[in-house]
CSV table of C-alpha atoms (C1' of nucleotides) in Angstrom, one decimal:
chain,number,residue,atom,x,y,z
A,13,UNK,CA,27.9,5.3,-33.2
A,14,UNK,CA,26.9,2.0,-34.6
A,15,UNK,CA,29.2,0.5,-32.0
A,16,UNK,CA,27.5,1.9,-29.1
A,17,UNK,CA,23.4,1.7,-30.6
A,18,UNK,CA,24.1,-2.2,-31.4
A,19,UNK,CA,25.6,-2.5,-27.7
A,20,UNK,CA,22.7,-0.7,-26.3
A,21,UNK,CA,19.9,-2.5,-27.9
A,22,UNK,CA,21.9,-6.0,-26.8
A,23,UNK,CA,21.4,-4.7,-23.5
A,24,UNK,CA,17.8,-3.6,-23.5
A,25,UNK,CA,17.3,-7.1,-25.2
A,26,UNK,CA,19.1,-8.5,-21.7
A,27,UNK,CA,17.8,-5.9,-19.0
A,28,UNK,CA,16.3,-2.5,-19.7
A,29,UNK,CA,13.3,-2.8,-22.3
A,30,UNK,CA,11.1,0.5,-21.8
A,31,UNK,CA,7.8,0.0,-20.9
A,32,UNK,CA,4.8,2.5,-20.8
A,33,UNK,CA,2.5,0.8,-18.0
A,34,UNK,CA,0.6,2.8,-14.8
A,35,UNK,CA,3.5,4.0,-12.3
A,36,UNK,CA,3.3,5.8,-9.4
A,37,UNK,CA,4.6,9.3,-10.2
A,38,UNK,CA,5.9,11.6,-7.5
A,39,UNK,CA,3.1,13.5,-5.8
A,40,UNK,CA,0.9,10.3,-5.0
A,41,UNK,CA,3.5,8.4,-4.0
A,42,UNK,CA,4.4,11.5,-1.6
A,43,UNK,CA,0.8,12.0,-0.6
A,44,UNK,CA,0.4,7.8,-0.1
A,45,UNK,CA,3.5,7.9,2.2
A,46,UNK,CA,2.1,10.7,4.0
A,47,UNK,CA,-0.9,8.4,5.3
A,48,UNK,CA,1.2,4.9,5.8
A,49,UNK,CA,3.8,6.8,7.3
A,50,UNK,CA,1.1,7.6,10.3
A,51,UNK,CA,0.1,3.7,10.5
A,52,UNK,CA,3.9,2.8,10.7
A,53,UNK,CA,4.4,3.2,14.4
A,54,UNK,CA,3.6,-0.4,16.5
A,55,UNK,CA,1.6,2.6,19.2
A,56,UNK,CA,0.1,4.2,16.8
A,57,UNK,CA,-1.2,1.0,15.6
A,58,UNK,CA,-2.2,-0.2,18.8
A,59,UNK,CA,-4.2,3.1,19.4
A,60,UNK,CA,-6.2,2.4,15.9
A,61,UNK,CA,-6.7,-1.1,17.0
A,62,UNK,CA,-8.4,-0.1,20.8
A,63,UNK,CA,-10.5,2.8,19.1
A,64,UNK,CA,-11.8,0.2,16.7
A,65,UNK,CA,-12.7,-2.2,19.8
A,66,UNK,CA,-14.2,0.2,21.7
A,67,UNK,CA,-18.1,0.6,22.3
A,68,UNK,CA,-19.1,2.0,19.0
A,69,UNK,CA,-15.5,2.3,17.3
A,70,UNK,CA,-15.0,5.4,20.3
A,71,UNK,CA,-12.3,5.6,23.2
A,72,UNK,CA,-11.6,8.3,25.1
A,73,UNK,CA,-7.7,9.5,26.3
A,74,UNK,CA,-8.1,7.7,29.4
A,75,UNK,CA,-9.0,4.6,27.9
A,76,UNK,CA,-5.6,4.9,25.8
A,77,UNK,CA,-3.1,6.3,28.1
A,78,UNK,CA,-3.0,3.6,30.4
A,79,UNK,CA,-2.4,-0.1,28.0
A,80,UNK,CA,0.2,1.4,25.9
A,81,UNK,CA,2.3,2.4,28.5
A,82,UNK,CA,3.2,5.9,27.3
A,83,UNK,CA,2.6,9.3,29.2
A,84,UNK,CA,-0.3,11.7,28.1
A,85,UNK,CA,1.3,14.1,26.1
A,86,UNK,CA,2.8,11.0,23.7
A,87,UNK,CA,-0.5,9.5,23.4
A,88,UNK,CA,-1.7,13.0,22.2
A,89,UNK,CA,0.9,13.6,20.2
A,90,UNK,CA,0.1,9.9,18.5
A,91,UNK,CA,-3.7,10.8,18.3
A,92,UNK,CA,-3.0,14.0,16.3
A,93,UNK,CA,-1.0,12.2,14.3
A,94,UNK,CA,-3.6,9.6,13.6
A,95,UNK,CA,-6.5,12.7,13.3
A,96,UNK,CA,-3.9,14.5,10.5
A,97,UNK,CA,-3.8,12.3,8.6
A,98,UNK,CA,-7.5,11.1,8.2
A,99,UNK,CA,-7.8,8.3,10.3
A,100,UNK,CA,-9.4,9.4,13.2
A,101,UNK,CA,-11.8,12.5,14.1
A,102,UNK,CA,-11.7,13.7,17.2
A,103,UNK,CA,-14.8,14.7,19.4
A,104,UNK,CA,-14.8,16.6,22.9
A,105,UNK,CA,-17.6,15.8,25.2
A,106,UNK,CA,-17.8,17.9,28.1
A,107,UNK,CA,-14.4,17.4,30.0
A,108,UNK,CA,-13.3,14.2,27.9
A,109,UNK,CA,-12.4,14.4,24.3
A,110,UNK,CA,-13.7,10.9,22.4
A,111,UNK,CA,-11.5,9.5,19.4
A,112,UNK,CA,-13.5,7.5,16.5
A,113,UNK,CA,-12.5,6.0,12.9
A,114,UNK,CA,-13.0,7.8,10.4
A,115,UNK,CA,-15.3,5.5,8.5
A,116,UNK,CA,-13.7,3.7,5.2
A,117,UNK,CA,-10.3,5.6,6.0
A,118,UNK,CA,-8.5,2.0,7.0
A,119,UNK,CA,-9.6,0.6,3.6
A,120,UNK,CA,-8.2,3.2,1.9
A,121,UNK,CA,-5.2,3.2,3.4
A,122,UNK,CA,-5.3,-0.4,2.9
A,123,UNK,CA,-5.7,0.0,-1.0
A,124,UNK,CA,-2.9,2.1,-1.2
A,125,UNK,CA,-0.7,-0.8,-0.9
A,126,UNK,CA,-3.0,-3.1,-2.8
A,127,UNK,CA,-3.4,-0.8,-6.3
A,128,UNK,CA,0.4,0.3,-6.3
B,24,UNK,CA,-8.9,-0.7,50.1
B,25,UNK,CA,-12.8,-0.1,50.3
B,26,UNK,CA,-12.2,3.4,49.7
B,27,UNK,CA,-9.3,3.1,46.6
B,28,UNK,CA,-12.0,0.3,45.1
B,29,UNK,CA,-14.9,3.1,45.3
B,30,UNK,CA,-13.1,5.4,44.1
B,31,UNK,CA,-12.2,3.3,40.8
B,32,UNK,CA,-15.8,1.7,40.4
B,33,UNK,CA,-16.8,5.7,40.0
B,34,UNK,CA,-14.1,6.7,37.5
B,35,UNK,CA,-14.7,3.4,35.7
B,36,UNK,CA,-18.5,3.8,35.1
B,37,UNK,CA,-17.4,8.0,34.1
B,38,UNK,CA,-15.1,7.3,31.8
B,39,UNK,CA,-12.6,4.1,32.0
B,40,UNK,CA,-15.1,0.7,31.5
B,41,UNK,CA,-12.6,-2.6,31.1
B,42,UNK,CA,-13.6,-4.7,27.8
B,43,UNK,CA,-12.1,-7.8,26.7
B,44,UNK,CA,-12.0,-7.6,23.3
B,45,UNK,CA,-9.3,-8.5,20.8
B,46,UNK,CA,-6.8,-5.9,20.6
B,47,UNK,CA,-3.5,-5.7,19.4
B,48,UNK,CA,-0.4,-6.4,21.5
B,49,UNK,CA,2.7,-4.8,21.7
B,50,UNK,CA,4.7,-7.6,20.0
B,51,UNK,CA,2.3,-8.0,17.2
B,52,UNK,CA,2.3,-4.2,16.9
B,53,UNK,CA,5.7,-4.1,16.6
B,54,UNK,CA,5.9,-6.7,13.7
B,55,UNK,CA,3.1,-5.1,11.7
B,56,UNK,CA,4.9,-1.5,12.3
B,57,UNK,CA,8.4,-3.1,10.7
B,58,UNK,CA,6.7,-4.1,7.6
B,59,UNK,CA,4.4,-1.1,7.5
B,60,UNK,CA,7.4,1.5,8.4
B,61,UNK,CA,9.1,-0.3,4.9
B,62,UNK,CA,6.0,0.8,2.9
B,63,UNK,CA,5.6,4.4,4.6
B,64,UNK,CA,8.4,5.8,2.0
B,65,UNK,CA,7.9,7.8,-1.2
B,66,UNK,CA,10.6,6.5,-2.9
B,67,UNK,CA,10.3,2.5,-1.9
B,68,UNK,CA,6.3,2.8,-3.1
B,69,UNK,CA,7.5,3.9,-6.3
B,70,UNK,CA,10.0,1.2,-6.5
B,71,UNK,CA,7.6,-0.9,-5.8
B,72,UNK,CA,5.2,0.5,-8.1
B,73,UNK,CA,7.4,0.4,-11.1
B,74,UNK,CA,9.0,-3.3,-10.2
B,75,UNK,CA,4.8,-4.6,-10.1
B,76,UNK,CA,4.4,-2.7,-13.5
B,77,UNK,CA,7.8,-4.6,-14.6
B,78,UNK,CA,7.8,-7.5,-17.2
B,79,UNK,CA,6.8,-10.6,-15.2
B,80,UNK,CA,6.6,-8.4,-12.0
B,81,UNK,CA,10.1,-8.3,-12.3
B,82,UNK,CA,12.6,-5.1,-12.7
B,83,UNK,CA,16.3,-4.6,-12.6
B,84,UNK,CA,18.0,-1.7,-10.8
B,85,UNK,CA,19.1,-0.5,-14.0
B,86,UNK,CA,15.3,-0.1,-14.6
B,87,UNK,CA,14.9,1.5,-11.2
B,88,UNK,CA,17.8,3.9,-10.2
B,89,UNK,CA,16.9,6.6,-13.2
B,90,UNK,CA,13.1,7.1,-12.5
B,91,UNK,CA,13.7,8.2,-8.9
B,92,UNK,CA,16.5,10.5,-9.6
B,93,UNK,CA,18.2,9.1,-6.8
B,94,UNK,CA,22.1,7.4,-6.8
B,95,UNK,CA,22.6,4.0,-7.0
B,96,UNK,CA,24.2,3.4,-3.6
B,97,UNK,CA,20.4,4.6,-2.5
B,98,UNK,CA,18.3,3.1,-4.6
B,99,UNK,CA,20.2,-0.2,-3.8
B,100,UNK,CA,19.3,0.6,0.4
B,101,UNK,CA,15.7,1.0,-0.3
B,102,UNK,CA,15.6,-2.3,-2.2
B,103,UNK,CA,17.1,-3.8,0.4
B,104,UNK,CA,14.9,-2.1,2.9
B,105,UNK,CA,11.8,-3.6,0.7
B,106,UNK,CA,13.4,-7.3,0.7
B,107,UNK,CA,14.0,-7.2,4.4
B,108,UNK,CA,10.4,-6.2,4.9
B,109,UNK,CA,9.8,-9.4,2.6
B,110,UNK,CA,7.9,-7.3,0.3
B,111,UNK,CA,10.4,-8.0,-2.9
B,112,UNK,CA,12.6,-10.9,-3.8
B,113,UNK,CA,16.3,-10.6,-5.1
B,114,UNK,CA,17.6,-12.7,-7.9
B,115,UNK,CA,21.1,-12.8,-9.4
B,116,UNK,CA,21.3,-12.6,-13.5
B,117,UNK,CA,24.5,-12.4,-14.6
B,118,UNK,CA,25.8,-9.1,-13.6
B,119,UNK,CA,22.6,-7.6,-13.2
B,120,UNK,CA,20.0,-8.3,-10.0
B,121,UNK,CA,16.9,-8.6,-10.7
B,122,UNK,CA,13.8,-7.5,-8.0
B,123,UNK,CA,10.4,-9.2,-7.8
B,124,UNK,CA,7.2,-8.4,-5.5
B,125,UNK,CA,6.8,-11.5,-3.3
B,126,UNK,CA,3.4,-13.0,-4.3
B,127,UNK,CA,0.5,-11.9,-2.1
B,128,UNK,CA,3.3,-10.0,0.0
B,129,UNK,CA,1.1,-6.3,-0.5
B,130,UNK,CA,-1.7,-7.8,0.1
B,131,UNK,CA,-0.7,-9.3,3.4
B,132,UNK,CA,1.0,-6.0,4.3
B,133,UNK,CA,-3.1,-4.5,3.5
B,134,UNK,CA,-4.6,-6.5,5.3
B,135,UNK,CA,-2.5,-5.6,8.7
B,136,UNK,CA,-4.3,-2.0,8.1
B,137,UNK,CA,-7.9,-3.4,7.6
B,138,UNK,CA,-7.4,-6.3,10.6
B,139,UNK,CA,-6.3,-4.0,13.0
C,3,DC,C1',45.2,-11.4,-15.7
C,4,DC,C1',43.4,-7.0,-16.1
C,5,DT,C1',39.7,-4.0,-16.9
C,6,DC,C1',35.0,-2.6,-17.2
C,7,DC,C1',30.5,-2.5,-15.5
C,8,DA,C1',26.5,-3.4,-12.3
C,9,DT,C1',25.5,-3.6,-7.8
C,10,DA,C1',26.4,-3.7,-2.8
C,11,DT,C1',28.5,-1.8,1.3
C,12,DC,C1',30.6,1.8,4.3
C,13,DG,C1',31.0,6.3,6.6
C,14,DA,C1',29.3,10.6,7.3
C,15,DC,C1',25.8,14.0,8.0
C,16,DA,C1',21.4,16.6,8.0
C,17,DG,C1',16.7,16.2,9.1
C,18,DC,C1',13.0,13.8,11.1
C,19,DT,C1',10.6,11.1,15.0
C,20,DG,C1',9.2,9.4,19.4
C,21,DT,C1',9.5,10.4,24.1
C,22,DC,C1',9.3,12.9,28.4
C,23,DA,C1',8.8,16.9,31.8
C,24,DA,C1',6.8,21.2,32.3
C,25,DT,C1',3.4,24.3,31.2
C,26,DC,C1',-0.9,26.0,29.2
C,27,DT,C1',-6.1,25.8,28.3
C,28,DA,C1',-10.6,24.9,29.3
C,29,DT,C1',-14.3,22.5,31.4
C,30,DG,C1',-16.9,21.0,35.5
C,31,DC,C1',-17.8,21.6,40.5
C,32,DG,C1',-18.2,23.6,45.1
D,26,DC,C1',-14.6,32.9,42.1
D,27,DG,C1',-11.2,29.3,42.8
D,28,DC,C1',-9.7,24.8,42.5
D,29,DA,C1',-9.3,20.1,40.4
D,30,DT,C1',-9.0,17.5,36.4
D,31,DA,C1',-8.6,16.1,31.1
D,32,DG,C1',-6.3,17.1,27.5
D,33,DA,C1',-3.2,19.9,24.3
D,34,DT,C1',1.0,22.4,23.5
D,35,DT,C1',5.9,23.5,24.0
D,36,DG,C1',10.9,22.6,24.4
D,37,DA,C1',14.5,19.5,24.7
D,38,DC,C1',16.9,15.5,23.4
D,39,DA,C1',18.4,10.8,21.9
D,40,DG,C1',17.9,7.7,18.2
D,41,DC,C1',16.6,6.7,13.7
D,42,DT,C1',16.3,7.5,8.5
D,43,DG,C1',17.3,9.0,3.8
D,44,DT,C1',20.8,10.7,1.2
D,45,DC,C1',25.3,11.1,-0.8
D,46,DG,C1',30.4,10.2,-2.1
D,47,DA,C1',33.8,6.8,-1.8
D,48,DT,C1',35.0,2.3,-1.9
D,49,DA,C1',34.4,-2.8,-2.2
D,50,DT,C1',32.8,-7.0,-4.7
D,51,DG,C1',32.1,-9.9,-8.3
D,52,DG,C1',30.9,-11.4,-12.9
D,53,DA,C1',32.0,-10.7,-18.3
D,54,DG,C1',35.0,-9.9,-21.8
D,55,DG,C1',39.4,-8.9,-23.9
DNA sequence: CCTCCATATCGACAGCTGTCAATCTATGCG
DNA sequence: CGCATAGATTGACAGCTGTCGATATGGAGG
């Protein structure tokens, strides 16, 4: 219809002109959410943040049960979260088991957000 | 006690040494998490995506509801998860509303990953 | 005024998430 | 060996989250 294709291109004119620029399709924006989706818990983010204080970017479970308040099993829980996703690596030492960054894997995440 | 104090000096120098460096606290953690829990969606970093791809930064919902294959009613929850997060801006055109990325908004929302 | 259209809001519901208590595993020590 | 301790795993459960259908709101045009 001439009716309806004059109506439609007044439109596009006032809102929806079709563009062919770099978006995010649906597997990286599944794969990006995966990784934020780990940072976006405050003890989670607290956990990061005393690893990355800690003598040589390491902390061991002892060092991270007791500020954030939360029994053992969470804060395991929360570290395998964090080791999952690429963030930490975990490293057992004799009795202990010592949590470090994964070196870089913060700026990445970081420029996930930045290059949307 | 002497013998409670003993007993903590030994655990200390085995596992548990106090340091005073900077480290998150539960209220800033919590404020990072809010914005950071707004960007930890597949759907909301495509929004995203395709509004900073838009014309001017800018995109309408018209522009945004058929990409996602979502309905409106959700489309128009994420967008309003993304404003509340003060990631995107909301502007009124006529009948149509129109969504911008808050300037330096992402990259302050980066930057609570790499500063942790 | 009445109707159409774009968008927002509401109510409901399934699925996910953070937390804990209890239990399991494995390492070091006597 | 047998026990104590660090940490992981499991099961349960409340609360949150993403989604949809239905409905409300509000501007544009006849």
């Amino acid at each position: 219809m001439d009716t309806a294709a004059a109506i439609e291109t007044a439109e596009d004119q006032l809102c929806c002109e079709p563009r062919g620029l770099p978006v995010l399709n649906a597997a990286e924006a599944h794969e990006a959410a995966r990784i934020l989706k780990a940072l976006s818990d405050p003890n989670r983010l607290r956990l990061l943040s005393i690893v990355k204080a800690g003598d040589g970017g390491k902390a061991c479970v002892c060092d991270l049960t007791e500020p954030l308040d939360l029994g053992q099993p969470t804060v395991s829980h929360h570290l395998k979260i964090l080791v999952d996703a690429g963030l930490l690596e975990r490293e057992k030492r004799g009795t202990w088991a010592y949590y470090s960054l994964v070196p870089g894997a913060l700026e990445r995440a970081a420029s996930l957000i930045t290059q949307l």
